[in-house]
């Protein structure tokens, strides 16, 4: 038995193409990669497999077993025997006479159509399925005999031992928290799952919420904005010295603004595009859930999927395949330029100093560290079209996550920016995995795409037409000088004691950030770019409030309530878009059109955009949170929430929060943490009157959340659920 997880992938890496296609030494590894010691020696994997295979007929696994051998067929290590003009059938055949039945095209007119549609399968592949299942079932029966060694085999299947009810589901999670990586690793040992759209919607809705919070924080928090701009700067390939050790020509005096315009334009474009993509995916999954409910009585493995439901699934899959190109492109540019890996690469000096084309290669003599080589190989395979096709994007992302999870050196070589990109790609890949596991119908999706793909391509082009304008958001502007953080214009000492100097520095940084975004919005509108029907327009036109720092007041003179205009401390997310939205609404009202009906609040969203058609006069009243519950928590959790919702003062400094304490605090308020890919954790409400989940990044690599980040977490919780510091009392 193979020793390691995914032995087929290990074989793919170790053997040359000639060795694979001649006679591979790893045929078993390719045929059933889930039969390996590393996975099956975990306490529960074998039990899961025994339970699944014993309680479900073989046809439930036939297509999944075939799909598991995909890599072997793709790299030609496995070659199916050839038999023309026959089709072999598995699905919904549950007797010895019909299971794996070989049908001649001459005797059965439908047999050819069943083969081409994916309902049936080529006899050679069918023979492999039978071989796989024979060996797997013999292995499991032998395991049962060894486990029950004191019972005679004949007695096991007699009336003396009755069939027992199915036990509760087990999981390999050792931390007590759910893990997407564990779910993925257990999938081969469970029955092929039904399409869990509710779970996918939760994942994608949390990504959408995080994308909205990212756009919000870029506009509200000067420190966050400066950190993000610096991250994008540090991951551009212009930062790599050339083979002569010289910097890129773009850094010559007089050209710096060209570079900063590229950086800032990429930051804004990615923020807006992520918002659009996750909104689109959330809407599509919501529609799929409606269709799944609508056709619940018609969904049977013995029948084709209803056409409307099938088309929506294929469209979702098509959009996902296109969308993965975004994070893959970011990895291709950013990995080699990232600070932990940059020293191992050099840039070729450009023939034309004005050219934007950059060629990067590995630096000669950069050492043979196995972890780094493995990490870089995986990244290369993800962005290389041929290798990605052969290995499969789901396998590559799983292997990357496994390496980062198990190897501290790999984590140290992966920057936070790259981890964030991986997390986006991983959720898209998780959606793709769910669709591919939707057997037996997934086997037919390729044939169904034949008549629909052109329509989906046109649909994608039309849907994303308005998004293209985000790519040129900084063209022909002075945004470089307004957004360049290198001159400390965004210095934001929010983690320092409140003094006159610190407060004035914070107010200056906020004013500089407001000026930058007002110019971005002016530029977008001046170019007559249409943002109608975009998630960006929807977010920016909401009357949501950015918090701003009040003027300094000497502590001895400080009144009990803030003096002056309280509303001057609050600003709309975008004054231009809010004004445009309100003028549009007033125009609709004057035209006699009926005002839109007021919608109820979504559970778990304490602060939502006003949808009544007439903007209220008082922004603070409009965003006053609903009455919130009081959480009785222990001292450990209260300390966490006191930092997340810290009240600034001149006499105290906030501290850090350990990640384990943060997990404990969120769990104590009714959230169940679940580790996703990379450093992302999703917190799912279980005991609260809310439905939406929220995602946070585990700090990397220290394990402690600095106050700046903890403050942002607190503001995200406030925006999502209306939480504030007064809600948590000591038990």
XYZ file of C-alpha atoms in Angstrom:
731
model
C 0.000 0.000 0.000
C 1.252 3.493 -0.831
C 2.669 5.320 2.160
C 1.718 8.932 1.422
C -1.419 10.997 0.877
C -2.269 11.379 -2.844
C 0.299 8.832 -4.052
C -0.831 9.496 -7.630
C 0.391 13.072 -7.309
C 3.706 11.903 -5.865
C 4.072 9.502 -8.795
C 3.303 12.315 -11.251
C 6.089 14.422 -9.722
C 8.645 11.599 -9.535
C 8.279 9.940 -12.940
C 9.198 11.417 -16.302
C 6.664 11.421 -19.115
C 8.526 8.552 -20.786
C 8.475 6.455 -17.597
C 4.766 7.094 -17.081
C 3.694 6.251 -20.612
C 5.986 3.222 -21.007
C 5.133 1.155 -17.930
C 4.527 3.140 -14.765
C 5.691 1.668 -11.476
C 2.735 3.282 -9.698
C -0.369 1.897 -11.415
C -2.084 1.151 -8.088
C -1.362 4.669 -6.853
C -3.077 6.102 -9.904
C -6.054 3.701 -9.792
C -7.083 4.230 -6.164
C -5.101 7.119 -4.654
C -7.301 7.155 -1.545
C -5.944 3.734 -0.521
C -2.806 4.902 1.279
C -1.294 4.506 4.732
C -1.059 8.196 5.638
C -4.808 8.757 5.335
C -6.097 5.339 6.426
C -3.915 5.263 9.552
C -5.888 8.226 10.876
C -8.309 6.861 13.474
C -11.557 7.506 11.603
C -10.833 7.286 7.865
C -11.109 3.501 7.652
C -14.301 3.529 9.745
C -15.839 6.138 7.452
C -14.956 4.070 4.394
C -16.267 0.825 5.885
C -19.556 2.490 6.780
C -19.992 4.220 3.410
C -19.189 1.216 1.210
C -21.204 -1.196 3.364
C -24.393 0.873 3.461
C -24.489 2.028 -0.177
C -24.609 -0.055 -3.376
C -21.565 -0.050 -5.694
C -23.261 2.137 -8.315
C -23.216 5.030 -5.815
C -19.416 5.025 -6.099
C -18.825 3.952 -9.713
C -18.409 7.395 -11.277
C -16.565 8.735 -8.218
C -14.104 5.824 -8.434
C -13.567 6.614 -12.101
C -13.063 10.315 -11.337
C -10.562 9.472 -8.570
C -8.281 7.936 -11.225
C -8.451 11.108 -13.365
C -4.784 12.016 -12.948
C -3.646 8.581 -14.110
C -5.677 8.856 -17.311
C -4.699 12.504 -17.893
C -0.948 11.789 -17.766
C -1.383 8.486 -19.682
C -0.064 6.364 -16.817
C -3.350 4.456 -17.047
C -4.610 3.365 -20.453
C -8.039 1.772 -20.676
C -8.400 -1.350 -22.870
C -10.202 -0.564 -26.116
C -13.469 -2.175 -27.179
C -15.422 -0.394 -29.893
C -19.204 -0.285 -30.368
C -20.080 -1.203 -26.795
C -21.178 0.745 -23.717
C -21.007 -0.408 -20.106
C -23.665 0.709 -17.598
C -23.450 1.262 -13.833
C -25.818 3.986 -12.623
C -29.049 2.782 -10.983
C -28.140 -0.868 -11.714
C -28.227 -2.815 -8.493
C -28.316 -6.503 -9.278
C -25.572 -8.913 -10.371
C -27.309 -9.293 -13.726
C -27.419 -5.575 -14.580
C -24.460 -3.985 -12.778
C -21.625 -3.370 -15.220
C -23.771 -4.692 -18.076
C -22.079 -4.572 -21.484
C -24.440 -3.285 -24.186
C -23.812 -3.643 -27.921
C -24.681 -0.615 -30.060
C -26.252 -3.004 -32.584
C -28.569 -4.625 -30.045
C -29.377 -1.506 -28.011
C -30.000 1.640 -30.114
C -29.679 3.907 -27.040
C -26.270 2.529 -26.022
C -24.225 4.913 -28.184
C -26.179 7.937 -26.940
C -25.684 6.790 -23.349
C -21.927 6.610 -23.940
C -21.633 10.074 -25.497
C -23.897 11.686 -22.899
C -21.964 10.235 -19.962
C -24.804 8.074 -18.653
C -22.806 5.044 -19.717
C -19.061 4.664 -19.973
C -16.461 3.203 -22.326
C -15.923 -0.529 -21.665
C -12.223 -0.026 -20.914
C -12.975 2.504 -18.195
C -15.776 0.249 -16.979
C -13.361 -2.651 -16.649
C -11.104 -0.438 -14.515
C -14.067 0.572 -12.323
C -14.881 -3.093 -11.720
C -11.238 -3.860 -10.939
C -11.017 -0.912 -8.530
C -14.219 -1.865 -6.740
C -13.331 -5.552 -6.541
C -10.002 -4.788 -4.883
C -11.369 -2.073 -2.594
C -14.257 -4.229 -1.391
C -11.979 -7.254 -0.857
C -9.647 -5.029 1.188
C -12.561 -3.778 3.321
C -13.999 -7.282 3.825
C -10.556 -8.508 4.917
C -10.362 -5.596 7.361
C -13.747 -6.592 8.803
C -12.615 -10.192 9.227
C -9.514 -9.037 11.112
C -11.469 -6.630 13.306
C -14.123 -9.289 14.048
C -11.594 -12.118 14.211
C -13.477 -13.945 16.961
C -16.577 -14.381 14.754
C -16.737 -16.901 11.936
C -17.247 -15.233 8.499
C -20.374 -17.319 7.861
C -21.887 -16.161 11.152
C -21.293 -12.489 10.328
C -23.950 -12.545 7.623
C -26.364 -14.838 9.450
C -29.473 -13.845 11.396
C -27.424 -14.157 14.566
C -26.002 -10.672 13.922
C -28.638 -8.199 12.758
C -27.846 -5.077 10.733
C -27.225 -2.168 13.090
C -28.529 1.410 12.668
C -26.069 3.770 11.055
C -23.817 5.431 13.665
C -23.507 9.222 13.940
C -21.112 10.915 11.553
C -17.490 11.109 12.628
C -14.814 13.598 11.660
C -11.041 13.689 11.918
C -10.957 17.214 13.381
C -8.510 17.085 16.256
C -8.769 20.739 17.347
C -12.480 20.577 18.069
C -13.086 22.982 15.199
C -14.288 22.087 11.730
C -11.811 22.286 8.862
C -12.397 22.538 5.129
C -9.145 20.634 4.568
C -10.441 17.774 6.730
C -13.764 17.777 4.874
C -11.866 17.523 1.569
C -9.553 14.774 2.847
C -12.511 12.724 4.121
C -14.555 13.064 0.911
C -13.099 9.894 -0.773
C -14.184 7.819 2.237
C -17.766 9.073 2.386
C -20.637 8.487 -0.059
C -20.494 10.913 -3.015
C -22.166 13.964 -1.540
C -25.344 15.574 -2.703
C -24.839 19.173 -3.758
C -24.726 21.108 -0.477
C -25.724 24.507 -1.844
C -26.498 25.912 1.593
C -22.901 25.368 2.635
C -21.557 26.870 -0.588
C -23.813 29.887 -0.171
C -22.497 30.384 3.355
C -18.877 30.255 2.129
C -19.492 32.636 -0.760
C -21.691 35.035 1.233
C -18.897 35.327 3.802
C -16.442 36.086 0.998
C -18.813 38.775 -0.276
C -19.047 40.254 3.208
C -15.241 40.261 3.483
C -14.953 41.962 0.069
C -17.395 44.667 1.184
C -15.469 45.144 4.423
C -12.221 45.413 2.446
C -13.622 48.229 0.277
C -14.989 49.852 3.426
C -11.677 49.632 5.329
C -9.735 51.006 2.341
C -11.907 54.138 2.577
C -12.145 54.381 6.364
C -8.775 53.351 7.791
C -5.648 55.195 6.543
C -3.380 52.614 8.173
C -5.142 49.746 6.421
C -5.032 51.610 3.102
C -1.294 52.280 3.461
C -0.616 48.642 4.408
C -2.559 47.382 1.374
C -0.810 49.756 -1.036
C 2.550 48.655 0.387
C 1.563 44.987 0.015
C 0.667 45.503 -3.645
C 3.910 47.421 -4.178
C 5.994 44.640 -2.615
C 4.386 41.970 -4.827
C 5.014 43.618 -8.174
C 7.765 42.157 -10.338
C 9.327 45.596 -10.857
C 10.641 45.182 -7.293
C 12.897 42.254 -8.321
C 16.495 43.348 -9.076
C 17.712 42.374 -12.533
C 20.469 39.845 -13.239
C 23.023 42.654 -12.831
C 21.613 43.647 -9.446
C 20.083 46.869 -10.775
C 16.573 48.208 -10.062
C 13.859 48.427 -12.718
C 14.031 51.513 -15.019
C 10.620 52.601 -13.720
C 12.298 53.773 -10.505
C 14.422 56.364 -12.294
C 13.713 59.979 -11.220
C 10.596 61.330 -12.880
C 8.982 57.927 -13.498
C 7.988 56.931 -9.955
C 4.405 58.071 -10.468
C 4.012 55.575 -13.333
C 4.858 52.773 -10.913
C 2.593 54.034 -8.133
C -0.266 54.492 -10.588
C 0.098 50.807 -11.532
C 0.119 49.778 -7.876
C -2.890 51.879 -6.882
C -4.859 50.992 -9.994
C -4.303 47.269 -9.323
C -5.356 47.639 -5.683
C -8.620 49.417 -6.521
C -9.409 47.168 -9.490
C -8.914 43.982 -7.465
C -10.993 45.316 -4.567
C -13.873 46.194 -6.897
C -13.614 43.022 -9.008
C -13.631 40.759 -5.943
C -16.781 42.507 -4.794
C -18.439 41.948 -8.185
C -17.409 38.288 -8.433
C -18.535 37.236 -4.974
C -21.818 39.109 -5.421
C -22.381 37.317 -8.750
C -21.561 33.919 -7.244
C -23.753 34.522 -4.193
C -26.685 35.435 -6.459
C -26.146 32.376 -8.669
C -25.990 29.997 -5.696
C -29.136 31.560 -4.222
C -30.869 30.916 -7.550
C -29.568 27.327 -7.601
C -30.996 26.743 -4.128
C -34.402 27.951 -5.308
C -34.242 25.636 -8.329
C -33.069 22.706 -6.202
C -36.133 23.174 -3.995
C -38.425 23.718 -6.983
C -37.383 20.441 -8.633
C -36.740 18.396 -5.468
C -39.260 15.731 -6.511
C -37.693 15.386 -9.973
C -34.042 14.995 -8.935
C -33.284 11.270 -9.074
C -30.180 9.399 -10.220
C -32.427 7.440 -12.555
C -33.409 10.612 -14.441
C -31.717 13.560 -16.128
C -31.575 16.780 -14.143
C -34.385 19.247 -14.937
C -33.218 21.468 -17.818
C -33.519 24.779 -15.945
C -31.557 23.444 -12.972
C -28.939 21.806 -15.219
C -28.397 25.020 -17.202
C -27.946 27.052 -14.013
C -25.373 24.530 -12.723
C -23.416 24.574 -15.984
C -23.466 28.377 -16.042
C -22.140 28.505 -12.475
C -19.361 26.068 -13.392
C -18.471 28.133 -16.483
C -18.273 31.347 -14.446
C -16.119 29.635 -11.803
C -13.647 28.381 -14.410
C -13.285 31.919 -15.780
C -13.060 33.519 -12.342
C -10.157 31.335 -11.181
C -7.978 33.090 -13.773
C -7.998 36.197 -11.552
C -6.286 34.793 -8.443
C -4.122 32.512 -10.619
C -2.833 35.629 -12.424
C -2.182 37.346 -9.095
C -0.155 34.351 -7.932
C 1.826 34.278 -11.172
C 2.885 37.893 -10.699
C 3.096 38.029 -6.922
C 4.742 34.803 -5.761
C 8.177 35.399 -7.306
C 8.145 39.056 -6.214
C 6.953 38.378 -2.657
C 9.510 39.409 -0.011
C 10.100 35.860 1.343
C 10.860 34.419 -2.142
C 12.203 37.427 -4.062
C 15.857 36.697 -3.276
C 15.643 33.423 -5.213
C 14.667 35.104 -8.516
C 16.122 37.656 -10.916
C 14.558 39.837 -13.581
C 15.939 40.018 -17.112
C 17.044 43.580 -18.017
C 14.435 44.973 -20.452
C 15.440 45.749 -24.036
C 13.080 48.737 -23.960
C 13.080 50.702 -20.657
C 9.536 51.910 -21.448
C 8.161 48.381 -21.877
C 5.853 46.935 -19.225
C 6.887 43.374 -20.151
C 8.907 41.601 -17.459
C 10.748 38.264 -17.646
C 11.687 36.527 -14.383
C 13.754 33.376 -13.868
C 15.124 31.482 -10.904
C 18.460 32.789 -9.709
C 21.348 30.399 -10.476
C 22.814 28.761 -7.393
C 19.848 29.627 -5.193
C 20.134 26.350 -3.311
C 18.137 23.147 -3.270
C 15.868 23.548 -0.273
C 13.249 20.806 -0.701
C 10.399 22.729 0.922
C 10.970 25.790 -1.245
C 11.310 23.672 -4.386
C 8.059 21.867 -3.577
C 6.269 25.156 -2.853
C 7.481 26.854 -6.034
C 6.693 23.732 -8.090
C 3.094 23.780 -6.840
C 2.702 27.479 -7.587
C 4.148 26.944 -11.065
C 1.776 24.042 -11.678
C -1.204 26.190 -10.657
C -0.458 28.946 -13.166
C 0.883 26.658 -15.922
C -2.072 25.748 -18.165
C -0.776 22.303 -19.165
C 0.193 21.105 -15.699
C -2.990 22.537 -14.208
C -5.020 20.596 -16.782
C -3.143 17.353 -16.126
C -3.118 17.425 -12.330
C -6.406 19.265 -11.870
C -6.872 22.533 -10.013
C -8.550 20.821 -7.041
C -5.603 18.452 -6.520
C -3.043 21.267 -6.774
C -4.839 23.558 -4.334
C -5.301 20.656 -1.897
C -1.591 19.816 -2.082
C -0.643 23.467 -1.594
C -2.897 23.731 1.460
C -1.490 20.477 2.845
C 2.081 21.737 2.467
C 1.290 25.064 4.149
C -0.585 23.275 6.920
C 2.152 20.758 7.714
C 5.407 22.613 7.006
C 6.360 25.695 9.030
C 9.126 26.549 6.539
C 6.576 26.673 3.712
C 4.406 29.033 5.762
C 7.385 31.315 6.377
C 8.002 31.469 2.615
C 4.403 32.515 1.925
C 3.469 36.151 2.522
C 0.112 37.269 3.931
C -0.790 38.769 0.552
C -0.240 35.412 -1.180
C -2.150 33.557 1.555
C -5.102 35.907 0.975
C -5.055 35.219 -2.774
C -4.886 31.463 -2.104
C -7.966 31.728 0.111
C -9.983 33.318 -2.718
C -8.856 30.648 -5.178
C -9.556 27.889 -2.647
C -13.216 28.856 -2.159
C -13.725 28.939 -5.939
C -12.062 25.519 -6.182
C -14.269 24.198 -3.374
C -17.325 25.193 -5.429
C -15.832 23.437 -8.475
C -15.151 20.319 -6.376
C -18.771 20.186 -5.193
C -20.024 20.334 -8.775
C -17.630 17.589 -9.911
C -18.765 15.345 -7.047
C -22.411 15.753 -8.027
C -22.514 12.241 -9.417
C -23.759 10.595 -11.521
C -24.857 13.797 -13.292
C -21.406 15.423 -13.228
C -20.287 12.703 -15.623
C -22.736 14.092 -18.193
C -21.903 17.795 -17.803
C -19.254 17.820 -20.538
C -21.693 16.540 -23.155
C -24.401 18.961 -22.025
C -21.966 21.881 -22.402
C -21.632 21.277 -26.152
C -24.758 23.193 -27.088
C -24.555 25.746 -24.282
C -20.941 26.901 -24.057
C -21.144 29.660 -26.674
C -24.175 31.104 -24.937
C -22.348 31.063 -21.602
C -19.331 32.813 -23.163
C -21.548 35.605 -24.486
C -23.333 35.804 -21.154
C -20.006 36.102 -19.297
C -18.760 38.804 -21.677
C -21.981 40.789 -21.267
C -22.040 40.359 -17.494
C -18.423 41.479 -17.041
C -18.495 44.273 -19.624
C -19.058 46.896 -16.940
C -16.277 45.472 -14.773
C -13.558 46.195 -17.340
C -13.691 49.898 -16.464
C -12.245 49.119 -13.023
C -8.979 48.035 -14.667
C -8.288 51.596 -15.860
C -9.472 53.398 -12.750
C -6.208 55.360 -12.314
C -5.395 56.074 -15.974
C -4.517 59.697 -16.668
C -4.889 60.790 -13.035
C -2.828 62.233 -10.193
C -3.770 59.340 -7.928
C -0.122 58.337 -7.582
C 0.754 61.493 -5.666
C -2.434 61.340 -3.587
C -2.211 57.630 -2.756
C 1.541 57.032 -2.411
C 2.085 56.176 1.288
C 5.879 56.501 1.208
C 5.762 60.155 2.356
C 3.929 59.126 5.576
C 0.771 61.048 4.659
C -1.239 58.092 5.981
C 0.643 57.766 9.288
C -2.115 56.633 11.630
C -1.042 56.077 15.281
C -4.313 54.462 16.333
C -2.419 52.026 18.556
C -0.770 54.833 20.552
C -2.051 56.762 23.567
C -4.329 59.639 22.689
C -2.281 62.860 22.721
C -2.705 66.094 20.815
C 0.025 65.137 18.333
C -1.363 61.640 17.760
C -4.943 62.860 17.327
C -3.857 65.547 14.856
C -1.802 62.967 12.919
C -4.848 60.680 12.725
C -7.097 63.505 11.529
C -4.559 64.512 8.844
C -4.321 60.913 7.629
C -8.123 60.632 7.467
C -8.372 63.895 5.515
C -5.703 62.714 3.069
C -7.557 59.427 2.586
C -10.891 61.213 2.045
C -9.245 63.454 -0.565
C -7.788 60.437 -2.380
C -11.118 58.606 -2.611
C -13.046 61.706 -3.618
C -10.641 62.050 -6.572
C -11.091 58.355 -7.455
C -14.880 58.754 -7.440
C -14.719 62.015 -9.410
C -12.521 60.340 -12.018
C -14.867 57.369 -12.388
C -17.897 59.611 -12.828
C -16.120 62.138 -15.063
C -15.256 59.373 -17.535
C -18.996 58.705 -17.914
C -18.413 55.149 -16.833
C -21.671 53.392 -16.148
C -21.738 51.632 -12.790
C -25.412 50.783 -13.060
C -26.258 47.293 -11.819
C -22.839 46.790 -10.233
C -22.137 45.726 -6.670
C -19.690 48.636 -6.393
C -22.401 51.193 -7.187
C -24.768 49.448 -4.781
C -22.216 49.574 -1.942
C -20.902 53.096 -2.519
C -24.360 54.644 -2.864
C -25.486 53.333 0.511
C -25.733 55.923 3.290
C -23.298 53.967 5.452
C -21.103 55.902 7.829
C -17.308 56.103 8.039
C -16.024 56.892 11.527
C -13.709 59.865 11.866
C -11.521 61.110 14.744
C -12.863 64.142 16.662
C -10.679 67.154 17.393
C -8.383 66.969 20.390
C -9.849 68.112 23.700
C -7.601 68.512 26.731
C -8.523 65.787 29.268
C -9.068 68.265 32.116
C -11.514 70.223 29.944
C -13.222 67.248 28.355
C -17.029 67.512 28.643
C -19.168 64.465 29.370
C -20.439 64.497 25.787
C -18.545 65.502 22.610
C -18.895 69.154 21.792
C -19.703 70.527 18.383
C -21.476 68.759 15.533
C -21.449 65.024 16.206
C -22.380 64.363 12.583
C -19.136 65.976 11.395
C -17.364 62.880 12.786
C -19.310 60.673 10.372
C -18.981 60.630 6.603
C -20.772 58.617 3.906
C -18.775 55.803 2.327
C -18.815 57.882 -0.874
C -20.367 61.354 -0.856
C -20.482 61.466 -4.665
C -22.260 58.132 -5.110
C -24.624 58.781 -2.203
C -25.554 62.169 -3.674
C -26.033 60.591 -7.113
C -28.263 57.865 -5.645
C -30.384 60.341 -3.691
C -30.814 62.622 -6.712
C -31.888 59.575 -8.736
C -34.433 58.618 -6.083
C -35.829 62.169 -5.928
C -36.161 62.159 -9.722
C -38.081 58.881 -9.563
C -40.353 60.275 -6.841
C -41.133 63.435 -8.862
C -41.864 61.358 -11.956
C -44.717 59.695 -10.092
C -43.133 56.253 -10.029
C -44.084 54.165 -7.078
C -41.506 54.062 -4.333
C -39.885 50.698 -3.759
C -41.295 48.704 -0.925
C -39.294 48.750 2.259
C -37.555 45.447 2.827
C -37.151 43.826 6.195
C -33.707 43.500 7.648
C -31.733 40.383 6.919
C -31.151 38.370 10.042
C -27.723 39.085 11.416
C -27.353 42.421 9.669
C -27.824 45.065 12.274
C -27.001 47.938 9.966
C -28.330 47.873 6.419
C -28.688 50.366 3.637
C -31.881 52.386 3.641
C -34.225 51.078 0.976
C -37.342 53.151 1.568
C -36.758 55.473 -1.383
C -36.664 58.650 0.759
C -33.351 59.210 2.537
C -33.799 60.067 6.215
C -32.386 63.340 7.444
C -30.339 62.007 10.348
C -27.510 59.668 9.356
C -26.745 58.689 12.942
C -30.348 57.719 13.626
C -30.490 55.747 10.410
C -27.518 53.642 11.488
C -28.306 53.259 15.159
C -27.994 49.501 15.826
C -30.999 47.391 16.709
C -31.273 46.518 20.374
C -28.634 43.860 20.891
C -28.478 40.975 23.368
C -26.121 40.963 26.331
C -23.525 38.170 26.282
C -22.434 36.765 29.631
C -18.827 35.679 29.052
C -15.855 34.560 31.091
C -12.855 36.741 31.875
C -10.840 35.367 28.956
C -13.536 36.269 26.396
C -14.280 39.648 27.983
C -10.623 40.620 27.649
C -10.806 39.846 23.913
C -13.941 41.927 23.337
C -12.559 44.819 25.408
C -9.678 45.024 22.912
C -11.861 44.536 19.812
C -14.154 47.366 20.958
C -11.477 49.395 22.736
C -12.333 52.954 23.797
C -9.309 55.220 23.149
C -7.857 57.120 26.088
C -4.818 59.176 27.018
C -3.852 56.895 29.895
C -3.945 53.337 28.557
C -2.689 51.260 25.661
C -4.548 48.325 24.092
C -2.852 44.949 23.867
C -2.702 42.047 21.439
C -5.141 39.145 21.185
C -3.936 35.567 20.827
C -5.713 33.632 18.093
C -6.766 30.881 20.503
C -8.357 33.500 22.767
C -10.194 34.985 19.770
C -11.539 31.529 18.835
C -12.647 31.018 22.432
C -14.382 34.411 22.577
C -16.278 33.880 19.323
C -17.282 30.361 20.389
C -18.595 31.692 23.708
C -21.033 33.972 21.846
C -22.541 31.173 19.762
C -20.259 30.933 16.716
C -18.711 27.691 15.466
C -15.244 28.309 13.974
C -14.284 26.423 10.813
C -10.825 26.526 9.265
C -10.931 27.098 5.522
C -7.935 27.118 3.197
C -4.866 29.235 3.875
C -5.237 31.334 7.006
C -8.966 31.970 6.640
C -11.446 30.872 9.291
C -15.203 31.077 8.933
C -17.392 31.677 11.981
C -20.846 30.153 11.576
C -23.633 31.245 13.945
C -25.365 28.346 15.688
C -27.059 29.762 18.791
C -27.801 33.303 17.614
C -30.747 34.909 15.858
C -28.528 35.542 12.839
C -27.872 33.625 9.635
C -24.818 35.199 8.038
C -21.333 33.888 8.719
C -18.178 35.983 8.896
C -14.536 35.240 8.016
C -11.308 36.351 9.674
C -7.641 35.631 8.912
C -5.551 33.745 11.435
C -2.462 35.890 12.187
C 0.563 34.664 10.300
C 3.050 33.543 11.526
C 2.996 34.915 15.109
C -0.389 33.628 16.317
C -1.249 37.022 17.823
C -3.656 39.645 16.465
C -2.093 43.128 16.735
C -4.361 45.890 18.018
C -4.673 47.583 14.608
C -6.120 44.371 13.177
C -8.228 43.648 16.271
C -9.781 47.113 15.931
C -10.747 46.319 12.320
C -12.246 43.005 13.474
C -14.352 44.920 15.994
C -15.600 47.325 13.345
C -16.466 44.431 11.037
C -18.470 42.780 13.819
C -20.218 46.096 14.418
C -21.139 46.475 10.753
C -22.235 42.846 10.419
C -24.140 42.350 13.664
C -24.332 45.742 15.405
C -22.035 44.543 18.210
C -20.385 47.028 20.582
C -18.306 46.859 23.751
C -21.234 47.279 26.136
C -22.774 43.946 25.133
C -20.286 41.737 26.997
C -20.523 41.305 30.768
C -18.476 39.120 33.069
C -20.131 35.940 34.302
